[in-house]
XYZ file of C-alpha atoms in Angstrom:
507
model
C 130.994 143.656 82.483
C 128.200 141.937 80.474
C 130.725 140.659 77.917
C 132.901 139.226 80.665
C 129.964 137.373 82.244
C 128.947 136.053 78.817
C 132.454 134.708 78.171
C 132.566 133.160 81.657
C 129.207 131.419 81.149
C 130.269 130.019 77.763
C 133.562 128.756 79.207
C 131.705 127.035 82.047
C 129.395 125.296 79.579
C 132.308 124.128 77.425
C 134.279 122.975 80.468
C 131.339 120.925 81.740
C 130.780 119.322 78.313
C 134.488 118.438 78.121
C 134.410 116.974 81.646
C 131.391 114.827 80.763
C 133.285 113.271 77.845
C 136.558 112.833 79.730
C 134.813 111.177 82.686
C 132.777 108.934 80.338
C 129.569 109.676 82.193
C 126.438 107.799 81.220
C 123.986 109.263 78.740
C 121.406 110.078 81.418
C 123.848 111.496 83.984
C 125.726 113.550 81.420
C 122.559 114.975 79.888
C 121.124 116.019 83.270
C 124.394 117.709 84.292
C 124.530 119.545 80.964
C 120.929 120.816 81.307
C 121.572 121.995 84.890
C 124.709 123.788 83.676
C 122.707 125.570 80.960
C 120.156 126.754 83.539
C 122.826 127.953 85.992
C 124.852 129.805 83.351
C 121.651 131.488 82.096
C 121.491 133.308 85.449
C 125.110 134.417 85.008
C 124.439 135.715 81.485
C 121.174 135.274 79.564
C 123.170 135.553 76.339
C 124.790 132.199 77.180
C 121.552 130.598 75.989
C 122.905 131.098 72.468
C 124.972 127.978 73.140
C 122.893 126.663 76.021
C 119.625 126.159 74.129
C 121.169 123.846 71.472
C 122.918 121.927 74.263
C 119.661 121.557 76.204
C 117.735 120.456 73.103
C 120.372 117.852 72.264
C 120.256 116.546 75.837
C 116.471 116.258 75.684
C 116.784 114.265 72.470
C 119.257 111.930 74.196
C 116.998 111.530 77.231
C 113.715 110.843 75.412
C 114.041 107.373 73.884
C 111.480 107.586 71.018
C 112.917 110.912 69.824
C 116.506 109.652 70.133
C 115.741 106.527 68.134
C 113.920 108.466 65.410
C 116.475 111.281 65.011
C 119.781 109.557 65.801
C 119.770 105.776 66.193
C 117.820 104.740 63.090
C 119.530 107.149 60.642
C 122.981 106.184 61.932
C 122.126 102.479 61.853
C 120.836 102.790 58.294
C 123.961 104.621 57.151
C 126.361 102.176 58.779
C 124.304 99.188 57.693
C 124.573 100.257 54.074
C 128.340 100.550 54.380
C 128.742 96.901 55.470
C 128.359 93.904 53.140
C 125.275 91.800 53.742
C 125.654 88.595 55.730
C 125.699 85.486 53.593
C 123.969 82.254 54.555
C 127.410 80.755 55.171
C 128.359 83.518 57.593
C 125.039 83.230 59.382
C 125.494 79.483 59.743
C 128.971 80.074 61.161
C 127.553 82.401 63.806
C 124.737 80.021 64.703
C 126.919 76.905 64.762
C 128.247 75.314 67.900
C 127.298 75.534 71.540
C 128.574 77.439 74.538
C 129.981 76.386 77.895
C 130.950 78.280 81.039
C 132.700 80.929 78.926
C 129.255 82.317 78.059
C 128.747 83.340 81.691
C 132.201 84.914 81.737
C 131.533 87.008 78.634
C 128.180 88.103 80.056
C 129.979 89.440 83.115
C 128.134 87.141 85.525
C 130.254 84.011 86.023
C 128.965 81.459 88.517
C 132.175 80.512 90.316
C 130.440 77.801 92.324
C 129.447 76.053 89.109
C 132.962 76.516 87.790
C 134.460 74.954 90.930
C 132.296 71.861 90.495
C 133.598 71.019 87.027
C 135.777 67.890 87.220
C 139.515 68.370 86.854
C 140.569 66.575 83.649
C 142.400 63.328 84.355
C 143.825 60.485 82.325
C 142.375 57.011 82.437
C 144.727 54.092 83.076
C 144.614 53.220 79.370
C 145.446 56.781 78.329
C 148.308 57.037 80.821
C 149.708 53.722 79.617
C 149.570 54.902 76.002
C 151.569 58.034 76.858
C 154.086 56.083 78.950
C 154.642 53.402 76.327
C 153.529 53.978 72.723
C 154.152 57.738 72.769
C 157.565 57.285 74.394
C 158.479 54.654 71.806
C 157.426 56.956 68.981
C 159.493 59.825 70.358
C 162.533 57.551 70.629
C 162.247 56.692 66.927
C 162.315 60.301 65.741
C 165.263 62.481 64.748
C 163.761 65.858 63.872
C 166.988 67.225 62.394
C 167.174 64.325 59.956
C 163.489 64.744 59.130
C 163.844 68.489 58.572
C 167.093 68.623 56.627
C 167.668 65.213 55.052
C 164.648 62.943 54.650
C 161.949 65.653 54.374
C 159.504 63.135 55.803
C 159.028 60.691 58.640
C 160.800 57.386 58.103
C 158.730 54.459 56.755
C 159.211 52.703 60.108
C 157.853 55.733 61.961
C 154.823 55.998 59.694
C 154.075 52.303 60.169
C 154.388 52.612 63.952
C 151.972 55.563 63.921
C 149.430 53.584 61.907
C 149.777 50.308 63.799
C 149.390 51.895 67.233
C 146.296 53.997 66.600
C 147.830 57.478 66.582
C 145.547 58.414 63.676
C 142.411 57.191 65.456
C 142.538 58.855 68.860
C 139.025 60.287 68.459
C 137.360 57.314 66.770
C 135.047 55.174 68.962
C 136.302 51.779 70.082
C 133.451 50.032 68.274
C 135.181 51.032 65.037
C 138.670 50.129 66.250
C 139.709 53.559 67.531
C 141.126 54.543 70.904
C 138.313 56.971 71.833
C 140.547 59.107 74.044
C 139.327 62.127 75.984
C 140.129 65.649 74.830
C 142.647 65.972 77.658
C 144.437 62.778 76.633
C 144.565 63.875 72.997
C 146.110 67.159 74.083
C 148.802 65.485 76.192
C 149.627 62.975 73.451
C 150.102 65.745 70.890
C 152.157 67.842 73.306
C 154.507 64.959 74.056
C 155.030 64.172 70.379
C 155.536 67.858 69.564
C 158.231 68.130 72.227
C 160.253 65.733 70.095
C 159.041 66.465 66.569
C 156.544 69.078 65.358
C 156.500 67.245 62.025
C 155.282 64.024 63.631
C 152.856 65.947 65.829
C 151.220 67.658 62.842
C 151.036 64.344 60.984
C 149.163 62.784 63.918
C 147.183 65.915 64.699
C 145.373 66.454 61.413
C 143.393 63.171 61.237
C 142.233 63.823 64.809
C 141.374 67.465 64.176
C 140.899 68.746 60.646
C 139.865 65.419 59.179
C 136.831 63.438 57.998
C 136.743 61.213 61.087
C 134.990 63.753 63.307
C 132.497 64.599 60.554
C 131.679 60.950 59.942
C 131.175 60.267 63.654
C 128.599 63.042 63.983
C 126.963 63.229 60.556
C 127.921 60.142 58.547
C 125.385 57.538 57.561
C 125.731 54.070 59.090
C 127.061 52.812 55.785
C 129.694 55.583 55.631
C 130.790 54.919 59.207
C 131.200 51.209 58.546
C 133.018 51.914 55.287
C 135.559 54.451 56.538
C 135.972 54.593 60.325
C 137.668 51.181 60.824
C 140.224 52.025 58.139
C 140.842 55.488 59.568
C 141.327 53.991 63.032
C 143.795 51.343 61.854
C 145.777 53.683 59.641
C 144.909 51.785 56.486
C 143.174 54.955 55.324
C 145.022 58.284 55.486
C 142.607 61.237 55.432
C 142.928 64.843 54.374
C 140.338 67.577 54.114
C 140.228 70.080 51.249
C 138.730 73.423 52.241
C 141.136 76.215 51.313
C 142.035 77.218 47.786
C 143.886 79.880 45.795
C 141.101 82.441 46.323
C 139.594 81.245 49.603
C 141.404 81.009 52.913
C 139.480 82.107 55.986
C 136.516 83.128 53.798
C 135.042 79.714 53.112
C 132.063 81.331 51.424
C 134.384 82.403 48.618
C 135.380 78.901 47.539
C 134.940 78.568 43.759
C 134.718 74.771 43.929
C 131.392 73.443 42.675
C 129.322 70.300 42.508
C 126.400 70.281 40.065
C 123.683 67.640 40.372
C 123.418 65.520 37.231
C 123.308 61.944 35.987
C 126.539 60.116 35.301
C 128.244 56.756 35.140
C 129.553 55.188 38.342
C 130.880 51.631 38.421
C 129.036 50.817 35.209
C 125.663 52.195 36.290
C 123.819 55.420 35.449
C 123.202 57.153 38.778
C 122.322 60.583 40.126
C 125.385 62.373 41.426
C 127.547 65.472 41.266
C 129.792 66.805 38.523
C 132.585 68.421 40.518
C 135.308 70.927 39.758
C 137.727 71.862 42.534
C 141.197 73.231 43.146
C 142.436 72.965 46.730
C 145.714 74.247 48.154
C 147.663 73.877 51.414
C 145.983 70.588 52.326
C 147.891 68.703 55.023
C 148.454 64.985 54.297
C 147.113 65.413 50.741
C 150.235 63.909 49.075
C 149.769 60.601 50.936
C 145.997 60.631 51.520
C 143.844 57.690 50.502
C 140.557 59.484 51.198
C 139.805 63.160 50.595
C 137.180 65.271 52.307
C 135.989 68.079 50.051
C 134.049 71.260 50.772
C 132.279 72.745 47.751
C 129.221 74.718 46.686
C 126.409 72.476 45.530
C 123.938 73.424 42.798
C 120.880 71.692 41.324
C 119.901 73.857 38.318
C 117.549 71.235 36.853
C 115.771 70.388 40.100
C 116.794 66.740 39.914
C 116.612 66.398 43.702
C 112.878 67.112 43.574
C 112.750 70.787 44.565
C 112.506 72.901 41.420
C 112.597 76.131 43.437
C 115.891 75.321 45.142
C 118.941 75.455 42.907
C 121.656 76.728 45.280
C 122.224 74.383 48.232
C 125.326 76.095 49.590
C 128.482 74.599 51.037
C 128.428 70.816 51.189
C 130.974 68.220 52.333
C 131.740 64.958 50.574
C 134.166 62.096 51.125
C 135.931 60.832 48.006
C 138.581 58.100 47.616
C 141.865 59.641 46.498
C 142.031 56.972 43.805
C 138.675 58.064 42.345
C 138.866 58.842 38.638
C 139.810 62.483 38.057
C 141.042 63.250 41.587
C 144.648 64.472 41.579
C 146.636 64.839 44.815
C 149.999 66.603 44.821
C 152.501 68.124 44.319
C 153.874 68.885 47.779
C 154.023 72.382 49.211
C 156.875 73.606 51.409
C 155.106 75.270 54.379
C 157.779 77.440 55.929
C 160.382 74.710 55.629
C 158.410 72.306 57.831
C 158.450 68.914 56.075
C 155.031 67.615 57.095
C 153.000 66.374 54.158
C 151.105 69.279 52.603
C 149.943 69.690 49.037
C 147.205 70.196 46.488
C 143.970 68.439 45.558
C 142.500 69.086 42.108
C 139.719 67.711 39.970
C 137.999 68.651 36.709
C 134.591 67.223 35.772
C 134.874 64.563 38.452
C 131.628 62.625 38.825
C 130.708 61.223 42.239
C 127.470 59.567 43.404
C 125.254 61.431 45.861
C 125.996 58.936 48.624
C 129.534 60.362 48.811
C 127.995 63.414 50.522
C 128.756 63.125 54.235
C 125.449 62.217 55.843
C 123.764 61.721 52.482
C 121.607 64.129 50.488
C 119.864 65.229 53.687
C 123.052 67.072 54.670
C 123.447 68.902 51.369
C 124.112 72.559 52.154
C 125.004 71.934 55.798
C 128.728 71.779 55.174
C 129.777 74.977 56.882
C 127.789 74.240 60.013
C 129.289 70.757 60.091
C 132.793 72.173 59.825
C 132.246 74.809 62.482
C 130.648 72.419 64.960
C 132.906 69.399 64.544
C 136.274 70.602 63.360
C 136.100 73.517 65.779
C 136.479 71.000 68.614
C 139.787 69.801 67.222
C 140.921 73.394 66.854
C 140.696 73.759 70.615
C 142.923 70.716 71.179
C 145.651 70.287 68.591
C 147.256 73.671 68.008
C 146.914 74.709 71.672
C 148.645 71.416 72.563
C 151.492 72.128 70.153
C 151.744 75.695 71.454
C 151.867 74.538 75.072
C 154.552 71.994 74.230
C 156.683 74.535 72.355
C 156.382 77.034 75.206
C 157.234 74.495 77.910
C 160.230 73.187 75.982
C 161.388 76.747 75.343
C 161.089 77.674 79.006
C 162.934 74.556 80.192
C 165.753 74.664 77.657
C 166.280 78.427 77.652
C 166.124 78.525 81.445
C 168.869 75.890 81.633
C 170.916 77.771 79.029
C 170.610 81.017 80.993
C 171.923 79.192 84.060
C 175.062 77.708 82.487
C 175.872 80.440 79.965
C 178.223 83.044 81.422
C 179.160 86.497 80.188
C 181.257 88.988 82.155
C 181.921 86.153 84.668
C 178.246 85.841 85.630
C 175.346 83.661 84.467
C 173.292 85.516 81.878
C 170.213 84.412 83.812
C 171.134 86.961 86.455
C 170.997 89.883 84.025
C 167.909 92.019 84.533
C 166.960 92.019 80.859
C 167.191 88.232 80.670
C 165.186 87.900 83.885
C 162.459 90.065 82.381
C 162.240 87.664 79.432
C 162.403 84.428 81.443
C 159.820 85.651 83.948
C 157.419 86.380 81.089
C 158.136 82.950 79.650
C 157.413 81.287 83.000
C 154.114 83.067 83.583
C 152.887 82.594 80.017
C 153.819 78.912 79.990
C 151.960 78.393 83.266
C 148.975 80.172 81.753
C 149.037 77.900 78.695
C 149.025 74.766 80.852
C 146.104 76.129 82.885
C 144.469 77.068 79.585
C 144.822 73.473 78.373
C 143.081 72.134 81.485
C 140.220 74.631 81.207
C 139.506 74.088 77.506
C 139.757 70.292 77.619
C 137.549 70.276 80.714
C 134.916 72.144 78.706
C 135.255 69.796 75.744
C 134.966 66.766 78.010
C 131.532 68.031 79.092
C 130.270 67.475 75.557
C 128.920 70.053 73.146
C 130.776 71.977 70.462
C 131.867 75.350 71.909
C 133.122 76.911 68.668
C 133.833 80.356 70.160
C 135.876 78.948 73.030
C 137.940 76.717 70.760
C 138.579 79.531 68.279
C 139.832 81.737 71.100
C 141.907 78.831 72.424
C 143.677 78.481 69.107
C 144.267 82.214 68.808
C 145.553 82.905 72.307
C 147.626 79.728 72.532
C 149.499 80.322 69.286
C 149.990 84.033 69.959
C 151.319 83.299 73.452
C 153.624 80.637 72.039
C 154.954 83.182 69.560
C 155.819 85.559 72.413
C 157.467 82.828 74.499
C 159.602 81.503 71.639
C 160.625 85.013 70.584
C 161.712 85.756 74.154
C 163.666 82.508 74.128
C 165.445 83.461 70.913
C 166.369 86.819 72.432
C 167.988 85.080 75.402
C 169.877 82.575 73.243
C 171.276 85.230 70.937
C 173.741 83.747 68.448
C 173.227 80.270 69.877
C 169.666 80.338 68.625
C 170.364 81.260 65.020
C 173.154 78.786 64.260
C 171.419 75.846 62.613
C 172.414 72.333 63.615
C 171.232 69.197 65.426
C 171.996 70.800 68.791
C 169.890 73.912 68.178
C 166.891 73.202 70.389
C 164.839 76.277 69.477
C 165.140 76.683 65.715
C 162.334 74.213 64.969
C 159.673 75.860 67.195
C 160.756 79.261 65.879
C 160.438 78.079 62.299
C 156.954 76.697 62.976
C 155.506 79.964 64.333
C 154.140 81.296 60.996
C 152.400 77.992 60.309
C 150.808 77.859 63.768
C 149.389 81.379 63.703
C 148.067 80.959 60.148
C 146.431 77.529 59.855
C 142.926 76.659 61.105
C 141.947 80.333 60.982
C 144.546 83.084 60.618
C 145.076 84.977 63.877
C 145.109 88.385 62.240
């Protein structure tokens, strides 16, 4: 009889512990229930305290904060902390960079919907609408993506000249420097429209307005640098590229081996203080045709020539260098997934540049990663989401029409349940992307640099586009895999790996 009661008491204790875990009860509630169970089962069989006492002691430890922190929290934190690599200054700057918008309230679980409802719906100005109705339409009419992809491997000279002459490379540049100074919403719609006709042209226009020196100069450049470069960037006389990634550094910018060492050297016949640079950049869009190169590198001053003998490592710094500068080598071209937009290498060995090539001057030495996160992060929330929205909308429209006219077994394939499952997903996800575009550009139009929101925008937009295009390919079947000028989905499908990889790999 005593043995039976003992077994029953133990089983009750174990059952209660299991129930606490399965029901995910809070620490306090679970501990109190466990202690009460120990007391109750002790009346059934005193021998149950063999298991009950350790359970009760553990619960007391969990309930009493100082004891819990001393015996559990701190030892576990110390163990796990030692297993993780320490945070570099670059990583800390990345976390601290940028601002937040309404998404902060959402992530905190306390969104103010009244505030959200008061945000202005993004709209185009008359000038922006006219640009889309005229210049963008004219550009689209000039483009034959099949010929670009499979014959010319580049935009035609006439197309390039039209892009330059009509300000497509200066959408973000203020009007005082000759740019168009369009809103984030307008930039998004312009890129989407171009991408609906030619992803190659869209990427070519996208990069100077996103991952380019223009944004950095506008926020951090000296007056002299702005006057020197922004008018040319706006008019298309200057073609920019930005060199960040390299053979050993993709998403981990802190791992870039490129260096700039402070020293004296000769520049335009004069002995000046500058940087002796060594760099090897890869996968740089527009590099083969760039006239000005933005470079991210690690800056060192081992001799204390800048005046601070105790500071030798300044960290990641950004500089703007003419592509024609002695020692700078751009090219050869890469072949990014078969997409023929200009993409290539930037190299330099023992290249000497004056200190005033640093964006913002010497005062901004070491602030490169923060500058990139705050400024280029804005473009990341516009360009790739715009291309993703365009690809998804074109896929939905074209595949939906195909499903209507294509018949198998004497019935439109659009009436098959499996096809309807795919097209319904495509419709809902495409609608979500368009709503997404309005939300993100609304936030960007409020000012600030919401780096977290734009990073998530890039990730979710490109991942959703991947799902939509894949569904579209499933519906098209053999029609989607036969290459030719009439294949309306092969180009977006081919561009998926590029979209999910660039400007921060999704994985």
